[in-house]
Amino acid sequence: MSTVLEKIKAIEDEMARTQRNKATMGHLGLLKARLAKLRRELIMPKGGGGGPGEGFDVAKTGDARIGFVGFPSVGKSTLMNTLAGVYSEIAAYEFTTLTTVPGVIKYKGAKIQMLDLPGIIEGAKDGKGRGRQVIAVARTCSLIFIVLDVLKPLQHKKIIERELEGYGIRLNKQPPNITLRKKEKGGINLQTVVQQSELDADMVKTILSEYKIHNADILLKCDATSDDLIDVIEGNRIYTPCIYVLNKIDQISIEELDIIYRIPHCVPISAHHKWNFDDLLEMTWDYLKLIRIYTKPKGQLPDYESPVILSQEKRSIEDFCNKLHRSIIKEFKYALVWGSSVKHNPQKVGKDHILNDEDVVQIVKKV
């Protein structure tokens, strides 16, 4: 472990000393690739193992999972208690939560699991404290709340982002639009759809050769960076939405609050006074990208109390059937749908029909 950390430190020092210009871009790309490979050894040590560890491994339940990440004593436990009503030891001293504390809230019919993770410290991605276990759990979340103290938000925000980035978590980003296909022979074939400001054929070959890839077709459909290419090669990156929860707004002025509202992906709150929770929950719903589908048994009114929760990525009639029970699709004949996804109510649709939020569905089975 120490040798890996020493190698990481040496590469980081060399990158810091290297001036960024056209002549050094290839060298920097090579160093970034080496750094990514070493970080992978930290994330997944050789010989398997490396699981979250005792007290961290919490079974996934509900329709989505939110991880609370932040420095010690920023109010994560208070926020969790208030939202989920789950007891999590709170104290004015640091490092109270030493294991993952799970809780569940129900919002718009969805059951959302919340995990209060132990306070993160600088150097977590390099194994300091229990940082590696904390970030390993964060990688399993559908959404991350980065909880910040409103009195020192920016320095903490940058440190936590750097720790999560170092562990392969990409916050509020889409996967780079790069296609990489390895082949047996033929060398490196690079094609670009848009003009590239950083990557060229030599740099792509340099990075690929560090991964011992000498034959591949690469298609760049975006203005990609060396980091983007490395992320695609590594293939273990997690793209997670994130909300910055700025706590303790009862300690700042209205003018300061106005400035904070301009920060992207940010919700200011007071966990202690329960201020602005409605905004936080509404943004949570938007970022989780969930939709509610109501069931309608034949001859009965729709059940508006217990919606079936689907993600916006997987919301076909077939996805709906599978969420109810895997056997339903085998007996499926057609569905009747009421709502904004159809032109007339009800409309007869097949299993590939895409549903919208708050549609009502009745499944008709084969006789």
mmCIF file with all atom_site columns, N, CA and C in Angstrom, residues 49-83:
data_model
loop_
_atom_site.group_PDB
_atom_site.id
_atom_site.type_symbol
_atom_site.label_atom_id
_atom_site.label_alt_id
_atom_site.label_comp_id
_atom_site.label_asym_id
_atom_site.label_entity_id
_atom_site.label_seq_id
_atom_site.pdbx_PDB_ins_code
_atom_site.Cartn_x
_atom_site.Cartn_y
_atom_site.Cartn_z
_atom_site.occupancy
_atom_site.B_iso_or_equiv
_atom_site.pdbx_formal_charge
_atom_site.auth_seq_id
_atom_site.auth_comp_id
_atom_site.auth_asym_id
_atom_site.auth_atom_id
_atom_site.pdbx_PDB_model_num
ATOM 1   N N  . GLY A 1 49 ? -10.879 -9.017 -2.088 1.00 0.00 ? 49 GLY A N  1
ATOM 2   C CA . GLY A 1 49 ? -11.052 -8.311 -0.812 1.00 0.00 ? 49 GLY A CA 1
ATOM 3   C C  . GLY A 1 49 ? -11.538 -6.901 -1.047 1.00 0.00 ? 49 GLY A C  1
ATOM 4   N N  . GLY A 1 50 ? -11.064 -6.016 -0.204 1.00 0.00 ? 50 GLY A N  1
ATOM 5   C CA . GLY A 1 50 ? -11.319 -4.591 -0.402 1.00 0.00 ? 50 GLY A CA 1
ATOM 6   C C  . GLY A 1 50 ? -12.782 -4.219 -0.402 1.00 0.00 ? 50 GLY A C  1
ATOM 7   N N  . GLY A 1 51 ? -13.633 -5.004 0.285  1.00 0.00 ? 51 GLY A N  1
ATOM 8   C CA . GLY A 1 51 ? -15.051 -4.681 0.365  1.00 0.00 ? 51 GLY A CA 1
ATOM 9   C C  . GLY A 1 51 ? -15.271 -3.513 1.298  1.00 0.00 ? 51 GLY A C  1
ATOM 10  N N  . PRO A 1 52 ? -16.518 -3.061 1.430  1.00 0.00 ? 52 PRO A N  1
ATOM 11  C CA . PRO A 1 52 ? -16.768 -1.906 2.286  1.00 0.00 ? 52 PRO A CA 1
ATOM 12  C C  . PRO A 1 52 ? -16.338 -2.104 3.733  1.00 0.00 ? 52 PRO A C  1
ATOM 13  N N  . GLY A 1 53 ? -16.400 -3.348 4.256  1.00 0.00 ? 53 GLY A N  1
ATOM 14  C CA . GLY A 1 53 ? -15.956 -3.570 5.628  1.00 0.00 ? 53 GLY A CA 1
ATOM 15  C C  . GLY A 1 53 ? -17.102 -3.532 6.617  1.00 0.00 ? 53 GLY A C  1
ATOM 16  N N  . GLU A 1 54 ? -16.845 -4.018 7.816  1.00 0.00 ? 54 GLU A N  1
ATOM 17  C CA . GLU A 1 54 ? -17.884 -4.160 8.829  1.00 0.00 ? 54 GLU A CA 1
ATOM 18  C C  . GLU A 1 54 ? -18.519 -2.818 9.166  1.00 0.00 ? 54 GLU A C  1
ATOM 19  N N  . GLY A 1 55 ? -19.840 -2.815 9.243  1.00 0.00 ? 55 GLY A N  1
ATOM 20  C CA . GLY A 1 55 ? -20.544 -1.584 9.575  1.00 0.00 ? 55 GLY A CA 1
ATOM 21  C C  . GLY A 1 55 ? -20.818 -0.689 8.388  1.00 0.00 ? 55 GLY A C  1
ATOM 22  N N  . PHE A 1 56 ? -20.223 -1.004 7.232  1.00 0.00 ? 56 PHE A N  1
ATOM 23  C CA . PHE A 1 56 ? -20.392 -0.162 6.047  1.00 0.00 ? 56 PHE A CA 1
ATOM 24  C C  . PHE A 1 56 ? -21.298 -0.814 5.011  1.00 0.00 ? 56 PHE A C  1
ATOM 25  N N  . ASP A 1 57 ? -21.315 -2.149 4.984  1.00 0.00 ? 57 ASP A N  1
ATOM 26  C CA . ASP A 1 57 ? -22.009 -2.868 3.921  1.00 0.00 ? 57 ASP A CA 1
ATOM 27  C C  . ASP A 1 57 ? -23.493 -2.963 4.248  1.00 0.00 ? 57 ASP A C  1
ATOM 28  N N  . VAL A 1 58 ? -24.297 -2.054 3.702  1.00 0.00 ? 58 VAL A N  1
ATOM 29  C CA . VAL A 1 58 ? -25.728 -2.008 3.998  1.00 0.00 ? 58 VAL A CA 1
ATOM 30  C C  . VAL A 1 58 ? -26.506 -2.476 2.775  1.00 0.00 ? 58 VAL A C  1
ATOM 31  N N  . ALA A 1 59 ? -27.424 -3.424 2.980  1.00 0.00 ? 59 ALA A N  1
ATOM 32  C CA . ALA A 1 59 ? -28.210 -3.963 1.859  1.00 0.00 ? 59 ALA A CA 1
ATOM 33  C C  . ALA A 1 59 ? -29.046 -2.855 1.227  1.00 0.00 ? 59 ALA A C  1
ATOM 34  N N  . LYS A 1 60 ? -29.111 -2.872 -0.110 1.00 0.00 ? 60 LYS A N  1
ATOM 35  C CA . LYS A 1 60 ? -29.911 -1.877 -0.831 1.00 0.00 ? 60 LYS A CA 1
ATOM 36  C C  . LYS A 1 60 ? -31.386 -2.206 -0.659 1.00 0.00 ? 60 LYS A C  1
ATOM 37  N N  . THR A 1 61 ? -32.177 -1.201 -0.321 1.00 0.00 ? 61 THR A N  1
ATOM 38  C CA . THR A 1 61 ? -33.631 -1.379 -0.266 1.00 0.00 ? 61 THR A CA 1
ATOM 39  C C  . THR A 1 61 ? -34.285 -0.163 -0.910 1.00 0.00 ? 61 THR A C  1
ATOM 40  N N  . GLY A 1 62 ? -35.579 -0.300 -1.231 1.00 0.00 ? 62 GLY A N  1
ATOM 41  C CA . GLY A 1 62 ? -36.335 0.829  -1.760 1.00 0.00 ? 62 GLY A CA 1
ATOM 42  C C  . GLY A 1 62 ? -36.064 1.091  -3.232 1.00 0.00 ? 62 GLY A C  1
ATOM 43  N N  . ASP A 1 63 ? -36.509 2.264  -3.685 1.00 0.00 ? 63 ASP A N  1
ATOM 44  C CA . ASP A 1 63 ? -36.447 2.620  -5.108 1.00 0.00 ? 63 ASP A CA 1
ATOM 45  C C  . ASP A 1 63 ? -35.183 3.389  -5.476 1.00 0.00 ? 63 ASP A C  1
ATOM 46  N N  . ALA A 1 64 ? -34.486 3.930  -4.484 1.00 0.00 ? 64 ALA A N  1
ATOM 47  C CA . ALA A 1 64 ? -33.260 4.696  -4.745 1.00 0.00 ? 64 ALA A CA 1
ATOM 48  C C  . ALA A 1 64 ? -32.469 4.778  -3.454 1.00 0.00 ? 64 ALA A C  1
ATOM 49  N N  . ARG A 1 65 ? -31.189 5.146  -3.588 1.00 0.00 ? 65 ARG A N  1
ATOM 50  C CA . ARG A 1 65 ? -30.308 5.230  -2.411 1.00 0.00 ? 65 ARG A CA 1
ATOM 51  C C  . ARG A 1 65 ? -29.536 6.541  -2.451 1.00 0.00 ? 65 ARG A C  1
ATOM 52  N N  . ILE A 1 66 ? -29.566 7.275  -1.313 1.00 0.00 ? 66 ILE A N  1
ATOM 53  C CA . ILE A 1 66 ? -28.839 8.543  -1.207 1.00 0.00 ? 66 ILE A CA 1
ATOM 54  C C  . ILE A 1 66 ? -27.754 8.400  -0.140 1.00 0.00 ? 66 ILE A C  1
ATOM 55  N N  . GLY A 1 67 ? -26.529 8.795  -0.478 1.00 0.00 ? 67 GLY A N  1
ATOM 56  C CA . GLY A 1 67 ? -25.437 8.787  0.492  1.00 0.00 ? 67 GLY A CA 1
ATOM 57  C C  . GLY A 1 67 ? -25.134 10.200 0.951  1.00 0.00 ? 67 GLY A C  1
ATOM 58  N N  . PHE A 1 68 ? -25.018 10.370 2.268  1.00 0.00 ? 68 PHE A N  1
ATOM 59  C CA . PHE A 1 68 ? -24.664 11.668 2.847  1.00 0.00 ? 68 PHE A CA 1
ATOM 60  C C  . PHE A 1 68 ? -23.148 11.691 3.041  1.00 0.00 ? 68 PHE A C  1
ATOM 61  N N  . VAL A 1 69 ? -22.455 12.553 2.289  1.00 0.00 ? 69 VAL A N  1
ATOM 62  C CA . VAL A 1 69 ? -20.996 12.658 2.385  1.00 0.00 ? 69 VAL A CA 1
ATOM 63  C C  . VAL A 1 69 ? -20.650 14.061 2.870  1.00 0.00 ? 69 VAL A C  1
ATOM 64  N N  . GLY A 1 70 ? -19.679 14.145 3.770  1.00 0.00 ? 70 GLY A N  1
ATOM 65  C CA . GLY A 1 70 ? -19.275 15.465 4.247  1.00 0.00 ? 70 GLY A CA 1
ATOM 66  C C  . GLY A 1 70 ? -18.203 15.348 5.305  1.00 0.00 ? 70 GLY A C  1
ATOM 67  N N  . PHE A 1 71 ? -17.644 16.482 5.677  1.00 0.00 ? 71 PHE A N  1
ATOM 68  C CA . PHE A 1 71 ? -16.669 16.497 6.755  1.00 0.00 ? 71 PHE A CA 1
ATOM 69  C C  . PHE A 1 71 ? -17.376 16.214 8.078  1.00 0.00 ? 71 PHE A C  1
ATOM 70  N N  . PRO A 1 72 ? -16.622 15.828 9.121  1.00 0.00 ? 72 PRO A N  1
ATOM 71  C CA . PRO A 1 72 ? -17.264 15.620 10.425 1.00 0.00 ? 72 PRO A CA 1
ATOM 72  C C  . PRO A 1 72 ? -17.945 16.902 10.918 1.00 0.00 ? 72 PRO A C  1
ATOM 73  N N  . SER A 1 73 ? -19.042 16.708 11.647 1.00 0.00 ? 73 SER A N  1
ATOM 74  C CA . SER A 1 73 ? -19.739 17.805 12.344 1.00 0.00 ? 73 SER A CA 1
ATOM 75  C C  . SER A 1 73 ? -20.309 18.888 11.443 1.00 0.00 ? 73 SER A C  1
ATOM 76  N N  . VAL A 1 74 ? -20.779 18.504 10.245 1.00 0.00 ? 74 VAL A N  1
ATOM 77  C CA . VAL A 1 74 ? -21.441 19.505 9.389  1.00 0.00 ? 74 VAL A CA 1
ATOM 78  C C  . VAL A 1 74 ? -22.966 19.391 9.480  1.00 0.00 ? 74 VAL A C  1
ATOM 79  N N  . GLY A 1 75 ? -23.460 18.399 10.245 1.00 0.00 ? 75 GLY A N  1
ATOM 80  C CA . GLY A 1 75 ? -24.911 18.257 10.435 1.00 0.00 ? 75 GLY A CA 1
ATOM 81  C C  . GLY A 1 75 ? -25.542 17.149 9.623  1.00 0.00 ? 75 GLY A C  1
ATOM 82  N N  . LYS A 1 76 ? -24.738 16.186 9.146  1.00 0.00 ? 76 LYS A N  1
ATOM 83  C CA . LYS A 1 76 ? -25.304 15.076 8.359  1.00 0.00 ? 76 LYS A CA 1
ATOM 84  C C  . LYS A 1 76 ? -26.308 14.271 9.184  1.00 0.00 ? 76 LYS A C  1
ATOM 85  N N  . SER A 1 77 ? -25.912 13.942 10.417 1.00 0.00 ? 77 SER A N  1
ATOM 86  C CA . SER A 1 77 ? -26.774 13.102 11.266 1.00 0.00 ? 77 SER A CA 1
ATOM 87  C C  . SER A 1 77 ? -28.070 13.818 11.631 1.00 0.00 ? 77 SER A C  1
ATOM 88  N N  . THR A 1 78 ? -27.965 15.130 11.907 1.00 0.00 ? 78 THR A N  1
ATOM 89  C CA . THR A 1 78 ? -29.171 15.913 12.236 1.00 0.00 ? 78 THR A CA 1
ATOM 90  C C  . THR A 1 78 ? -30.131 15.913 11.050 1.00 0.00 ? 78 THR A C  1
ATOM 91  N N  . LEU A 1 79 ? -29.581 16.133 9.856  1.00 0.00 ? 79 LEU A N  1
ATOM 92  C CA . LEU A 1 79 ? -30.400 16.145 8.641  1.00 0.00 ? 79 LEU A CA 1
ATOM 93  C C  . LEU A 1 79 ? -31.048 14.784 8.426  1.00 0.00 ? 79 LEU A C  1
ATOM 94  N N  . MET A 1 80 ? -30.255 13.722 8.588  1.00 0.00 ? 80 MET A N  1
ATOM 95  C CA . MET A 1 80 ? -30.757 12.355 8.413  1.00 0.00 ? 80 MET A CA 1
ATOM 96  C C  . MET A 1 80 ? -31.873 12.056 9.411  1.00 0.00 ? 80 MET A C  1
ATOM 97  N N  . ASN A 1 81 ? -31.643 12.408 10.677 1.00 0.00 ? 81 ASN A N  1
ATOM 98  C CA . ASN A 1 81 ? -32.653 12.156 11.719 1.00 0.00 ? 81 ASN A CA 1
ATOM 99  C C  . ASN A 1 81 ? -33.959 12.850 11.399 1.00 0.00 ? 81 ASN A C  1
ATOM 100 N N  . THR A 1 82 ? -33.847 14.107 10.973 1.00 0.00 ? 82 THR A N  1
ATOM 101 C CA . THR A 1 82 ? -35.047 14.897 10.715 1.00 0.00 ? 82 THR A CA 1
ATOM 102 C C  . THR A 1 82 ? -35.795 14.345 9.511  1.00 0.00 ? 82 THR A C  1
ATOM 103 N N  . LEU A 1 83 ? -35.054 13.972 8.467  1.00 0.00 ? 83 LEU A N  1
ATOM 104 C CA . LEU A 1 83 ? -35.706 13.458 7.258  1.00 0.00 ? 83 LEU A CA 1
ATOM 105 C C  . LEU A 1 83 ? -36.241 12.040 7.453  1.00 0.00 ? 83 LEU A C  1
#
